[in-house]
PDB file of C-alpha atoms in Angstrom:
ATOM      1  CA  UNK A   9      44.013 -14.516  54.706  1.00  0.00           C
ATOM      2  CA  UNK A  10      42.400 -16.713  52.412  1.00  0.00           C
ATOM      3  CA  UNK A  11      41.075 -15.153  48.898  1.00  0.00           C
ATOM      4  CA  UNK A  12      38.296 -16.755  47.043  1.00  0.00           C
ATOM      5  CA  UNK A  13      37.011 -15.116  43.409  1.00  0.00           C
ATOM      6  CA  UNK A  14      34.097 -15.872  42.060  1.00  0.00           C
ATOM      7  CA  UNK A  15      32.464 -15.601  39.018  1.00  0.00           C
ATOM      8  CA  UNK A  16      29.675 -13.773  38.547  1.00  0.00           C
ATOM      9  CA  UNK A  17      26.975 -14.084  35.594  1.00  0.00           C
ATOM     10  CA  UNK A  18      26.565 -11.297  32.971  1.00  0.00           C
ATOM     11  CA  UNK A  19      23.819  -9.800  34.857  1.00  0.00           C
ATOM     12  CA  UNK A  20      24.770  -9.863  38.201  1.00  0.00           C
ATOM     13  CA  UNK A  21      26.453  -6.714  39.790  1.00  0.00           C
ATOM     14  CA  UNK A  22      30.104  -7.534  40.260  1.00  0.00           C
ATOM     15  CA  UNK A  23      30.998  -6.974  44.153  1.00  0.00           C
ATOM     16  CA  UNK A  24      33.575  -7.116  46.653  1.00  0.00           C
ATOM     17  CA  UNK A  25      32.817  -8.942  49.938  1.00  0.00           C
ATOM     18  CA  UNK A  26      35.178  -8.843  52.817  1.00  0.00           C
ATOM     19  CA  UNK A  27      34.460 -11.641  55.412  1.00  0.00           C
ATOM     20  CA  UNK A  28      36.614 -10.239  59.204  1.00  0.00           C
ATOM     21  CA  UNK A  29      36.633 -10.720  62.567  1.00  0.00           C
ATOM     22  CA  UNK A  30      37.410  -6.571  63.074  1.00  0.00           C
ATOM     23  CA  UNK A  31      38.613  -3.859  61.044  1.00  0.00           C
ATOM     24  CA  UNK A  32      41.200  -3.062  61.545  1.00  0.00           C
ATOM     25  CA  UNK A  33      43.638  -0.587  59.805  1.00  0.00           C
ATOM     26  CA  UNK A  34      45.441  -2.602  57.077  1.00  0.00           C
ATOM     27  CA  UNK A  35      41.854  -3.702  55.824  1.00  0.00           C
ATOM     28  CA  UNK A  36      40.261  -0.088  56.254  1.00  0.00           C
ATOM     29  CA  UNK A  37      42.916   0.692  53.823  1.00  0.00           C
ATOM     30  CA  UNK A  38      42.308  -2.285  51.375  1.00  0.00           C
ATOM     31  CA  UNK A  39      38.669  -0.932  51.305  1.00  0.00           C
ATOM     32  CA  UNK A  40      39.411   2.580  50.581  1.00  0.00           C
ATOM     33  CA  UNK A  41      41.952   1.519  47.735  1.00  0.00           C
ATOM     34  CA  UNK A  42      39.282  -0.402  46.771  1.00  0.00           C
ATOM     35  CA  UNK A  43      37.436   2.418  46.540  1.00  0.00           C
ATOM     36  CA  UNK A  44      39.696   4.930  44.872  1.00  0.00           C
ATOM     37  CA  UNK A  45      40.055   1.905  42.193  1.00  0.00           C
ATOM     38  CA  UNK A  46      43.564   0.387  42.589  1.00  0.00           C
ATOM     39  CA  UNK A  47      45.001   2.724  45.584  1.00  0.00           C
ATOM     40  CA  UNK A  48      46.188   5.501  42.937  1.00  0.00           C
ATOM     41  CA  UNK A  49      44.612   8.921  43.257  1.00  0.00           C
ATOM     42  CA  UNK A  50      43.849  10.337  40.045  1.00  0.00           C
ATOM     43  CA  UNK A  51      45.387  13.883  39.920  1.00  0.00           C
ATOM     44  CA  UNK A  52      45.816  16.839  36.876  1.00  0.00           C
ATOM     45  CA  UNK A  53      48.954  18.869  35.660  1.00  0.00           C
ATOM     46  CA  UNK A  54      48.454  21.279  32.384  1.00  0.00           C
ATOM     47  CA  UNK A  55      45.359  19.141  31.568  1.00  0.00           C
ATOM     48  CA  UNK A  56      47.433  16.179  31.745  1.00  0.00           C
ATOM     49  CA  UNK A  57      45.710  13.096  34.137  1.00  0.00           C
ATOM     50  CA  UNK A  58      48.068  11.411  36.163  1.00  0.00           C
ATOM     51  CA  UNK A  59      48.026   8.626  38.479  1.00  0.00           C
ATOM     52  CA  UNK A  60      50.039   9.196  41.557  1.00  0.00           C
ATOM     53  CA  UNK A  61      50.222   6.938  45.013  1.00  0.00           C
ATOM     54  CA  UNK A  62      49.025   8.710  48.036  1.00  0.00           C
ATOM     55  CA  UNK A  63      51.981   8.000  50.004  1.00  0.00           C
ATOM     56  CA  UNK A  64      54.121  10.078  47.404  1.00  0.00           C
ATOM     57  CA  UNK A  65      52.001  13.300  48.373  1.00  0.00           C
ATOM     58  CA  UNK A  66      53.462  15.319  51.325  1.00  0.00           C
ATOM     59  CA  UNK A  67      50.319  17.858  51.824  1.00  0.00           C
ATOM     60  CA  UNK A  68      47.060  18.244  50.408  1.00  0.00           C
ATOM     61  CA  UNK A  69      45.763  22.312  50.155  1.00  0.00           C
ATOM     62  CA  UNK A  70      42.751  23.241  48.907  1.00  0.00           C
ATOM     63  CA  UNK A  71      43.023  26.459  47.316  1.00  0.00           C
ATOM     64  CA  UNK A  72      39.748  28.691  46.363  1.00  0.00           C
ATOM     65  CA  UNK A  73      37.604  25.705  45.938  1.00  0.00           C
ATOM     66  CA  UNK A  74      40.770  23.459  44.047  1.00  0.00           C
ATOM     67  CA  UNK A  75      42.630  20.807  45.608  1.00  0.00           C
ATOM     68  CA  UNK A  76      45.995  20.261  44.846  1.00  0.00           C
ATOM     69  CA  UNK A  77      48.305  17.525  45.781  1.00  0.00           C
ATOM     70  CA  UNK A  78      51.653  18.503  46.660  1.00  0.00           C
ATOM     71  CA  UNK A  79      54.890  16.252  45.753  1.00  0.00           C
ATOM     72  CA  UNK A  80      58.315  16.223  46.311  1.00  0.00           C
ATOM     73  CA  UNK A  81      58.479  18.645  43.652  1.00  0.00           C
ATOM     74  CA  UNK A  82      55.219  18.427  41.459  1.00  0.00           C
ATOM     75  CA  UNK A  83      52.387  19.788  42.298  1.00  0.00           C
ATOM     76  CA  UNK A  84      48.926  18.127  40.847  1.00  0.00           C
ATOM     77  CA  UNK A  85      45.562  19.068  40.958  1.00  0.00           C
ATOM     78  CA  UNK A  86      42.559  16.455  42.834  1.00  0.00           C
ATOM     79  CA  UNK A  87      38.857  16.684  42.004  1.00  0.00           C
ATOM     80  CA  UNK A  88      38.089  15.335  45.290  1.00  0.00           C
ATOM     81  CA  UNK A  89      37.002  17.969  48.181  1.00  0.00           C
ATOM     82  CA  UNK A  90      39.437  17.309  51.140  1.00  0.00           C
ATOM     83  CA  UNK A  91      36.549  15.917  53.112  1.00  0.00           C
ATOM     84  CA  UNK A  92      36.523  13.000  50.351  1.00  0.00           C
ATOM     85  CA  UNK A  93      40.190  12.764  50.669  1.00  0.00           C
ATOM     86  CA  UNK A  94      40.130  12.172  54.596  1.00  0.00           C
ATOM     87  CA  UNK A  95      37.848   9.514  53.993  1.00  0.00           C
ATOM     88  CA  UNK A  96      39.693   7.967  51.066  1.00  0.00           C
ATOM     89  CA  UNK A  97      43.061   8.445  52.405  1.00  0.00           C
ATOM     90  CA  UNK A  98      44.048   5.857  55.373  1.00  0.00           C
ATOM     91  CA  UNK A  99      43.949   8.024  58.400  1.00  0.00           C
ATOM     92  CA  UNK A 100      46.861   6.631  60.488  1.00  0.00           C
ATOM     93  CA  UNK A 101      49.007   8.195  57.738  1.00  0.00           C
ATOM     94  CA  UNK A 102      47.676  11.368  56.712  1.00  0.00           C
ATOM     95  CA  UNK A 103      45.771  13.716  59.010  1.00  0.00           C
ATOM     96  CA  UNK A 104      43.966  17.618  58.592  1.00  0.00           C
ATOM     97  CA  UNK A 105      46.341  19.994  59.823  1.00  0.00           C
ATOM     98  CA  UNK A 106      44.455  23.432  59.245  1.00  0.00           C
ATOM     99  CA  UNK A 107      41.093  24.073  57.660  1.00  0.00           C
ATOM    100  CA  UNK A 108      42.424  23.467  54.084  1.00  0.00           C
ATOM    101  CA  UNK A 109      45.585  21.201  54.638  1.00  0.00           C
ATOM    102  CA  UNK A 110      46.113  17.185  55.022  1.00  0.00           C
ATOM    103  CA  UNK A 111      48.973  16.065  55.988  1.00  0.00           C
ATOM    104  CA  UNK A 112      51.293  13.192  55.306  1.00  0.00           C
ATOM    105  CA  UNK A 113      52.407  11.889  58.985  1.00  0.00           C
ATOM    106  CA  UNK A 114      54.921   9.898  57.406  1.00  0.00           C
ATOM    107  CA  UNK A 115      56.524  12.925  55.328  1.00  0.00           C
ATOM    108  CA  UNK A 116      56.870  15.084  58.561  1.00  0.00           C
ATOM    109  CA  UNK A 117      60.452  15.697  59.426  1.00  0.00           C
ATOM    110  CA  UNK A 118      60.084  17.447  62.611  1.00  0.00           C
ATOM    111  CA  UNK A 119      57.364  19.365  64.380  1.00  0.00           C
ATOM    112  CA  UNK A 120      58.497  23.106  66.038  1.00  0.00           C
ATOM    113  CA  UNK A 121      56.306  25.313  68.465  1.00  0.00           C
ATOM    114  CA  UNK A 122      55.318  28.467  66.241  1.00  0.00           C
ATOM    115  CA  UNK A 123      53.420  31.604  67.678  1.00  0.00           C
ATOM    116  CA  UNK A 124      49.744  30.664  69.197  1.00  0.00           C
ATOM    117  CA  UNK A 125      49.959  27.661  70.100  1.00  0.00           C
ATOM    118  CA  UNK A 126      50.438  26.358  66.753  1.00  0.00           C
ATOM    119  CA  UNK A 127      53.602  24.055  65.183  1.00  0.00           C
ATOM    120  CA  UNK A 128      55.245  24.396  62.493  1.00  0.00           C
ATOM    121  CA  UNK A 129      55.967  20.668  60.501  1.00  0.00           C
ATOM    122  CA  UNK A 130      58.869  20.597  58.616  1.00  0.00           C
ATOM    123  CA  UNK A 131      58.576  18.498  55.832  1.00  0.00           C
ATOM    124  CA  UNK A 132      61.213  16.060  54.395  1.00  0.00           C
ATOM    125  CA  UNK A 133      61.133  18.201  51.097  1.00  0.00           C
ATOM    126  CA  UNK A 134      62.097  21.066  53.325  1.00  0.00           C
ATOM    127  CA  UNK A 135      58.772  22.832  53.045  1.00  0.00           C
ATOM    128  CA  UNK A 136      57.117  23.846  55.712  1.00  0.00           C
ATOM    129  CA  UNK A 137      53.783  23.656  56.686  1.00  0.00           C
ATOM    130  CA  UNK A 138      51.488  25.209  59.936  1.00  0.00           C
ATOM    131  CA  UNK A 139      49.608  22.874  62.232  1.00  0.00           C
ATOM    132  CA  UNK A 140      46.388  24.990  63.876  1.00  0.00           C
ATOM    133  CA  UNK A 141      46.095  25.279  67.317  1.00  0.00           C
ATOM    134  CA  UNK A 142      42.286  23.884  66.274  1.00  0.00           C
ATOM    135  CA  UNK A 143      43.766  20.958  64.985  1.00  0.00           C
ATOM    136  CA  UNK A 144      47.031  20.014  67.074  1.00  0.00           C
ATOM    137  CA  UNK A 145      44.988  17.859  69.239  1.00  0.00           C
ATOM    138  CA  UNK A 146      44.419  15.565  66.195  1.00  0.00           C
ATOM    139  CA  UNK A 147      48.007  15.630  65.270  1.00  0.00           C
ATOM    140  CA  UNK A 148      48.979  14.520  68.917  1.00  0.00           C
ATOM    141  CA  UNK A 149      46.326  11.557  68.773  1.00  0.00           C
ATOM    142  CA  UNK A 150      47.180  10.603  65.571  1.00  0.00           C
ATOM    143  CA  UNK A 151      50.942  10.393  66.751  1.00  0.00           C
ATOM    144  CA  UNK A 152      49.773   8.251  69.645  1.00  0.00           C
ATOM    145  CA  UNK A 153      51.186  11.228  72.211  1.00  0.00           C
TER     146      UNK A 153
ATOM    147  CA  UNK B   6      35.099  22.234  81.108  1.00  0.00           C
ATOM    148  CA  UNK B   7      38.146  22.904  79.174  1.00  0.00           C
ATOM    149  CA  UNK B   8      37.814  27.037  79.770  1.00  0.00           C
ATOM    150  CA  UNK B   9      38.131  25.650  83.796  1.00  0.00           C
ATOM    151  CA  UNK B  10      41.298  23.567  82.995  1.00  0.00           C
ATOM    152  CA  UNK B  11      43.238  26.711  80.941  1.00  0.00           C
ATOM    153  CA  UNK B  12      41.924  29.035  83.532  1.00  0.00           C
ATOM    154  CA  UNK B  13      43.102  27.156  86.334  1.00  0.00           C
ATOM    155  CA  UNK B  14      46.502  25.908  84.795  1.00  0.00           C
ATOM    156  CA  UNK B  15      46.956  29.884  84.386  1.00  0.00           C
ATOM    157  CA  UNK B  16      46.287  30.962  88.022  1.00  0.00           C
ATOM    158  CA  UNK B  17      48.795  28.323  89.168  1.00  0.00           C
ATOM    159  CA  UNK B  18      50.885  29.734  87.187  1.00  0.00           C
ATOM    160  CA  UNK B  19      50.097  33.425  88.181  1.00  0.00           C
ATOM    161  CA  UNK B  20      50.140  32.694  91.534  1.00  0.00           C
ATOM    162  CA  UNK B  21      53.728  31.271  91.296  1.00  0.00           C
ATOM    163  CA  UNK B  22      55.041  34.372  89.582  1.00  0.00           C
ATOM    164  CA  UNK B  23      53.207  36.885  91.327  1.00  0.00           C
ATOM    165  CA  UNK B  24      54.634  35.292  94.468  1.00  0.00           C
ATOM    166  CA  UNK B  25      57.742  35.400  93.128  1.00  0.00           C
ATOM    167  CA  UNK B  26      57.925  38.672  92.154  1.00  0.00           C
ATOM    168  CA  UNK B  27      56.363  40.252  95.422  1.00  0.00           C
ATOM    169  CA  UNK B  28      58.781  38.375  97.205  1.00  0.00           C
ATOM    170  CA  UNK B  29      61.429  40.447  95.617  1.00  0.00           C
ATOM    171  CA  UNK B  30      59.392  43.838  95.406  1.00  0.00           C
ATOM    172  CA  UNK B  31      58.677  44.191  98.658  1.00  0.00           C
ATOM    173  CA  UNK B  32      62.798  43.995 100.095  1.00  0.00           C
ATOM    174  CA  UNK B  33      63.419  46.389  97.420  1.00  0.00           C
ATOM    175  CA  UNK B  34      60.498  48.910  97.641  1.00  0.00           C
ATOM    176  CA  UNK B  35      60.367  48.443 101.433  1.00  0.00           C
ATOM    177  CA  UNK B  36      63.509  46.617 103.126  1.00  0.00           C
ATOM    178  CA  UNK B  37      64.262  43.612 104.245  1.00  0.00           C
ATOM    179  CA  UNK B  38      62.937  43.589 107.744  1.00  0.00           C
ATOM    180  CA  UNK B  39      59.850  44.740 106.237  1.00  0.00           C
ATOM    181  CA  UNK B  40      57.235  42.838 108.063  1.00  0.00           C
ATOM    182  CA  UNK B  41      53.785  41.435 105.863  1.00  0.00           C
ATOM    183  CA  UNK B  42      50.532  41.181 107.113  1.00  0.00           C
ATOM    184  CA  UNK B  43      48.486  37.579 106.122  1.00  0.00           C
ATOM    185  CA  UNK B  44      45.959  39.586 103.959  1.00  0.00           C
ATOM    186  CA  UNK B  45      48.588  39.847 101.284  1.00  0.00           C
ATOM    187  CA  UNK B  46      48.496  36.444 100.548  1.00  0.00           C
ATOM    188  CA  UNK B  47      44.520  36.512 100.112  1.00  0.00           C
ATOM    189  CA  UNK B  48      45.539  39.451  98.159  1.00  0.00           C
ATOM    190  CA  UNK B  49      47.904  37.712  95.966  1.00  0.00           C
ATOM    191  CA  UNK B  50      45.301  35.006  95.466  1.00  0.00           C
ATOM    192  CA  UNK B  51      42.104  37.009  94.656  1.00  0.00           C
ATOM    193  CA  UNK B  52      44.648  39.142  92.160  1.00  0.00           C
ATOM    194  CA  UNK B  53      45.872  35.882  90.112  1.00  0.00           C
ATOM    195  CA  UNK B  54      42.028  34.775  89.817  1.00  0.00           C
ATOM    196  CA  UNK B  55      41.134  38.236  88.678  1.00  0.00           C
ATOM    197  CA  UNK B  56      43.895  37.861  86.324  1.00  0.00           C
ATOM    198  CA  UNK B  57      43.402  33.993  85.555  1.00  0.00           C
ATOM    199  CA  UNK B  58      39.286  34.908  84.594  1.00  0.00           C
ATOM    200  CA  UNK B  59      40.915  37.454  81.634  1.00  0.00           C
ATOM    201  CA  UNK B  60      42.258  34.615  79.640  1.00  0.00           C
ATOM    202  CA  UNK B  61      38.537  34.314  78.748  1.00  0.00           C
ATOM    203  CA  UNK B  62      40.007  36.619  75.716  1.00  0.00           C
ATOM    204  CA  UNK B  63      42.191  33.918  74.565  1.00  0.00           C
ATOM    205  CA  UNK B  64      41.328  31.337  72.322  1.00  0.00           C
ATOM    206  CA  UNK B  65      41.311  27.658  73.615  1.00  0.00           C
ATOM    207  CA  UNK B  66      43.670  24.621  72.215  1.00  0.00           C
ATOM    208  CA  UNK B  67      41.014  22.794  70.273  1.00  0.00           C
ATOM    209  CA  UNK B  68      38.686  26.237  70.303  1.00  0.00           C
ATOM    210  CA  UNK B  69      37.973  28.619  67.192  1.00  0.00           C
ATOM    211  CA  UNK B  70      40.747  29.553  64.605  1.00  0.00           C
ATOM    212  CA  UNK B  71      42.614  32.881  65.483  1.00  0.00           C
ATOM    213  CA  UNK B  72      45.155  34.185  62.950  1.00  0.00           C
ATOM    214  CA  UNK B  73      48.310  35.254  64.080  1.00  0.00           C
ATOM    215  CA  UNK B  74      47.234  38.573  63.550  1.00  0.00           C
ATOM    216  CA  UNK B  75      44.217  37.886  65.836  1.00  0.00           C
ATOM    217  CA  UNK B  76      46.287  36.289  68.357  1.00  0.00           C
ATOM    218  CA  UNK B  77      48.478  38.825  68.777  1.00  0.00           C
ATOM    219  CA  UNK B  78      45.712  41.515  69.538  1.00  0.00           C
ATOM    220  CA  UNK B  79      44.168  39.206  71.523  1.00  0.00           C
ATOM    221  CA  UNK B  80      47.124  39.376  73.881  1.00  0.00           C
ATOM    222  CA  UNK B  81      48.120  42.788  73.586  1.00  0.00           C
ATOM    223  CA  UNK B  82      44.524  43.322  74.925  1.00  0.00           C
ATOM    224  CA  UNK B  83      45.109  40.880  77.538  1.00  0.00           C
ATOM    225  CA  UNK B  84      48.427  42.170  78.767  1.00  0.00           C
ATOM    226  CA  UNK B  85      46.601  45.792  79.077  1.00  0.00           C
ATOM    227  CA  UNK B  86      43.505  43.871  81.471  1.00  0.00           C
ATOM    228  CA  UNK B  87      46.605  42.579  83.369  1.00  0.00           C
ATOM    229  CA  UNK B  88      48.337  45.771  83.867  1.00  0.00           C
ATOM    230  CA  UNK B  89      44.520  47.398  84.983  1.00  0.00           C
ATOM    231  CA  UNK B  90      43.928  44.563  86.881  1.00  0.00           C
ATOM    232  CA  UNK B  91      47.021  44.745  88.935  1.00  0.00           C
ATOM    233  CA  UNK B  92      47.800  48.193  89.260  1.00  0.00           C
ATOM    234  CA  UNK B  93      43.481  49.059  90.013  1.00  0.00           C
ATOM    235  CA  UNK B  94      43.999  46.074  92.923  1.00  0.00           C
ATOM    236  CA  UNK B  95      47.478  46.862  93.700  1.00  0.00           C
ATOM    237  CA  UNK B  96      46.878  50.468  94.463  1.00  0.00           C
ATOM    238  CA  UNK B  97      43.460  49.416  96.858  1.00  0.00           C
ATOM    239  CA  UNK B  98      45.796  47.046  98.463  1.00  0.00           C
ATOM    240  CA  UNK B  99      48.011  50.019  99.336  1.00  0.00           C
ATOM    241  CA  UNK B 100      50.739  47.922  97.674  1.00  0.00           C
ATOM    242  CA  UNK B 101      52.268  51.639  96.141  1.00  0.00           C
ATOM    243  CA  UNK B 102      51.019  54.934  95.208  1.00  0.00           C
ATOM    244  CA  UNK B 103      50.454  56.518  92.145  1.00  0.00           C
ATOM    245  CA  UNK B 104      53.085  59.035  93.501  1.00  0.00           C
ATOM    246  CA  UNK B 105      55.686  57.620  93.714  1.00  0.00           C
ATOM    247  CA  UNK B 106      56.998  57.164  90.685  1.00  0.00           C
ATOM    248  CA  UNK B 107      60.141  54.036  91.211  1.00  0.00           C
ATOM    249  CA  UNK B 108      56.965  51.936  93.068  1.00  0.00           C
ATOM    250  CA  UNK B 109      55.059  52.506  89.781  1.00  0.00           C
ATOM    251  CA  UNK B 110      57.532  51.684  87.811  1.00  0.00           C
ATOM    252  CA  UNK B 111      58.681  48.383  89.524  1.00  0.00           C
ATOM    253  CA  UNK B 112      54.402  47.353  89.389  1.00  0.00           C
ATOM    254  CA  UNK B 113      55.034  48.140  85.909  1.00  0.00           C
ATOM    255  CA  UNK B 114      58.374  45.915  85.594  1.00  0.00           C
ATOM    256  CA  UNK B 115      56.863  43.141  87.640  1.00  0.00           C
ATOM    257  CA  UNK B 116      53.838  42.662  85.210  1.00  0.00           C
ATOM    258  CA  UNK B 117      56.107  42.361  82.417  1.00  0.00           C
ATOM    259  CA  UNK B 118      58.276  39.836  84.363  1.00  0.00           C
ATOM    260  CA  UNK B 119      55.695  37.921  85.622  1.00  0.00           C
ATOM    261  CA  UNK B 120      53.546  38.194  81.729  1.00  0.00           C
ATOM    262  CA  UNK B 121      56.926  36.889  80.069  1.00  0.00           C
ATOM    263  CA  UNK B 122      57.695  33.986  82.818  1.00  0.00           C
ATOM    264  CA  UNK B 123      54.118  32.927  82.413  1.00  0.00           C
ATOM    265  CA  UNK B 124      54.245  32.845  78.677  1.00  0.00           C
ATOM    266  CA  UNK B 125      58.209  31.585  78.591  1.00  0.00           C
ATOM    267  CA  UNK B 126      57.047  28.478  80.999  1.00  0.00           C
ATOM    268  CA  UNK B 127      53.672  27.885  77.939  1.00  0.00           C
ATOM    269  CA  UNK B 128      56.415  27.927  75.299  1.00  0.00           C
ATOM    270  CA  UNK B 129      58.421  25.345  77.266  1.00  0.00           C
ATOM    271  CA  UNK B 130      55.512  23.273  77.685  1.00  0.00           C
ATOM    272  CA  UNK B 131      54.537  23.455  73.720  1.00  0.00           C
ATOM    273  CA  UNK B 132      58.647  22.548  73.376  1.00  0.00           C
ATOM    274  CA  UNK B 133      57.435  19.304  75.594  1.00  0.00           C
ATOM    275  CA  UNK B 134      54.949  18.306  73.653  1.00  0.00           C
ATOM    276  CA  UNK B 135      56.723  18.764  70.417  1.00  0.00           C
ATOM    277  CA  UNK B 136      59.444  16.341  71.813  1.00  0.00           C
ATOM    278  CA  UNK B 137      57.067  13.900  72.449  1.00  0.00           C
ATOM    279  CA  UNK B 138      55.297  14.609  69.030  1.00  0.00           C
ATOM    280  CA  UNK B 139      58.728  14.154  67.116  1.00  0.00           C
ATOM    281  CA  UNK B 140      59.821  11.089  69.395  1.00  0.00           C
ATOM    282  CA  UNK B 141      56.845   9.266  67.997  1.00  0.00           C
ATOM    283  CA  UNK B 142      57.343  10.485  64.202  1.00  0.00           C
ATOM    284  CA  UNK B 143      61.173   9.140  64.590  1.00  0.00           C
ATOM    285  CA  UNK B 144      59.455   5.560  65.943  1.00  0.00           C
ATOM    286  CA  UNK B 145      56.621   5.585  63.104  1.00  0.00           C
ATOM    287  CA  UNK B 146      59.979   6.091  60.882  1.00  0.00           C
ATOM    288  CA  UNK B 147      61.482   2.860  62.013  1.00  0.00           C
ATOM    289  CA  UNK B 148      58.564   1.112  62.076  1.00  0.00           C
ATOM    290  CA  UNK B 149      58.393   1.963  57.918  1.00  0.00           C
TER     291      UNK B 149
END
């Protein structure tokens, strides 16, 4: 793909035009790091800011209004609502599981049957995590099944 | 739409168990030279459509959240409509009487057979699916 900068004068908005024949996922994701500023999610730990790649986050909960991001084995804190996050976050790698969890497809170890028609996703940090019955469908097109 | 399609995937399933089980009821309860009139197969039929229309209690795939908790009463309440629904129908089909007591109790045995079958046979379809779903994250893993 051919890249061409150019400059802009000192009152001119800068601006990012992207010239395609479709869409398609790799650019969807160029446009939301684009977005996010540099593909890094800005998270929080003991007031601390961070910057920390998506793909390095296993599950997204939002608990009583926060959102945390959870690691391998750190657990940070997002300002965004998870309704930002599923529209920041490319969505052929993470996916909402339940009302207050997104999912990393590509940290999912295996997926069990649990009770109700839900599954339980074993993660490859050994957590685990539910899948809703509400939301299984989405897991199963997401998958490509 | 989707109501129709659970409904319907339960009746077949009903039907098969109920079948099933009468087909072993009736050489116990009544021999086997015992002869059947047709009616009992409209009989089996209107039963597992009585029984199918129930599930309305259950929540759909894609349909509203139920907690476990919710779940679970929503079946135990199901499991009683069954056990109305078959032994009210079963006793106007003169299938046993309330008297005696080792017909009642095989009614009672054969609604937890066929309840468990029809429940073992949804587990092994979720087990299915979750092949499928974990054949596709072991592929996306290559792919990476």
């Amino acid at each position: 793909m051919k890249v061409t900068i150019m400059d802009v004068g000192p009152d001119e908005e800068e601006e990012l035009i992207l010239k395609c024949r479709s869409l398609d996922e790799s650019l969807v994701e160029i446009i939301n790091r684009f977005k996010r500023g540099g593909g890094k999610l800005t998270a929080y730990q003991d007031g601390k800011m961070f910057f920390i790649e998506p793909e390095d986050v296993f599950y997204f909960e939002s608990v009583e209004q926060k959102v945390f991001a959870y690691c391998k084995s750190e657990v940070y804190q997002v300002k965004s609502k998870l309704y930002e996050l599923l529209d920041e976050l490319p969505g052929w790698k993470f996916v909402r599981v339940s009302k207050s969890v997104i999912l990393n497809l590509n940290m999912i170890k295996s997926l069990t049957p649990a009770f109700s028609g839900r599954y339980e996703a074993l993660l490859k940090n050994g957590e685990k995590v539910i899948v809703s019955r509400q939301y299984v469908g989405l897991l199963k097109e997401s998958l490509g099944v | 739409m989707k109501r129709l399609v659970f409904m319907v995937d339960l009746f077949e399933k009903i039907v098969v168990g109920v079948t099933v089980v009468t087909a072993i009821y009736i050489p116990v309860f009544y021999g086997w030279k015992a002869q059947i009139e047709v009616n009992i197969l409209w009989q089996i039929v209107g039963l597992s459509v009585v029984c199918a229309l129930g599930s309305v209690i259950l929540p759909l795939e894609d349909g509203k959240e139920v907690s476990r908790r919710g779940m679970l009463v929503r079946n135990i309440l199901y499991y009683l409509y069954i056990n109305i629904v078959v032994l009210g129908l079963g006793f106007l089909f003169d299938w046993f009487t309330f008297r005696n007591i080792p017909q009642l109790l095989g009614m009672a045995i054969s609604i937890g057979v066929v309840f468990i079958a029809v429940y073992f046979f949804s587990y092994c379809a979720q087990c299915e699916e979750a092949k499928r779903m974990n054949k596709k994250l072991r592929e996306r893993e290559r792919q990476l």
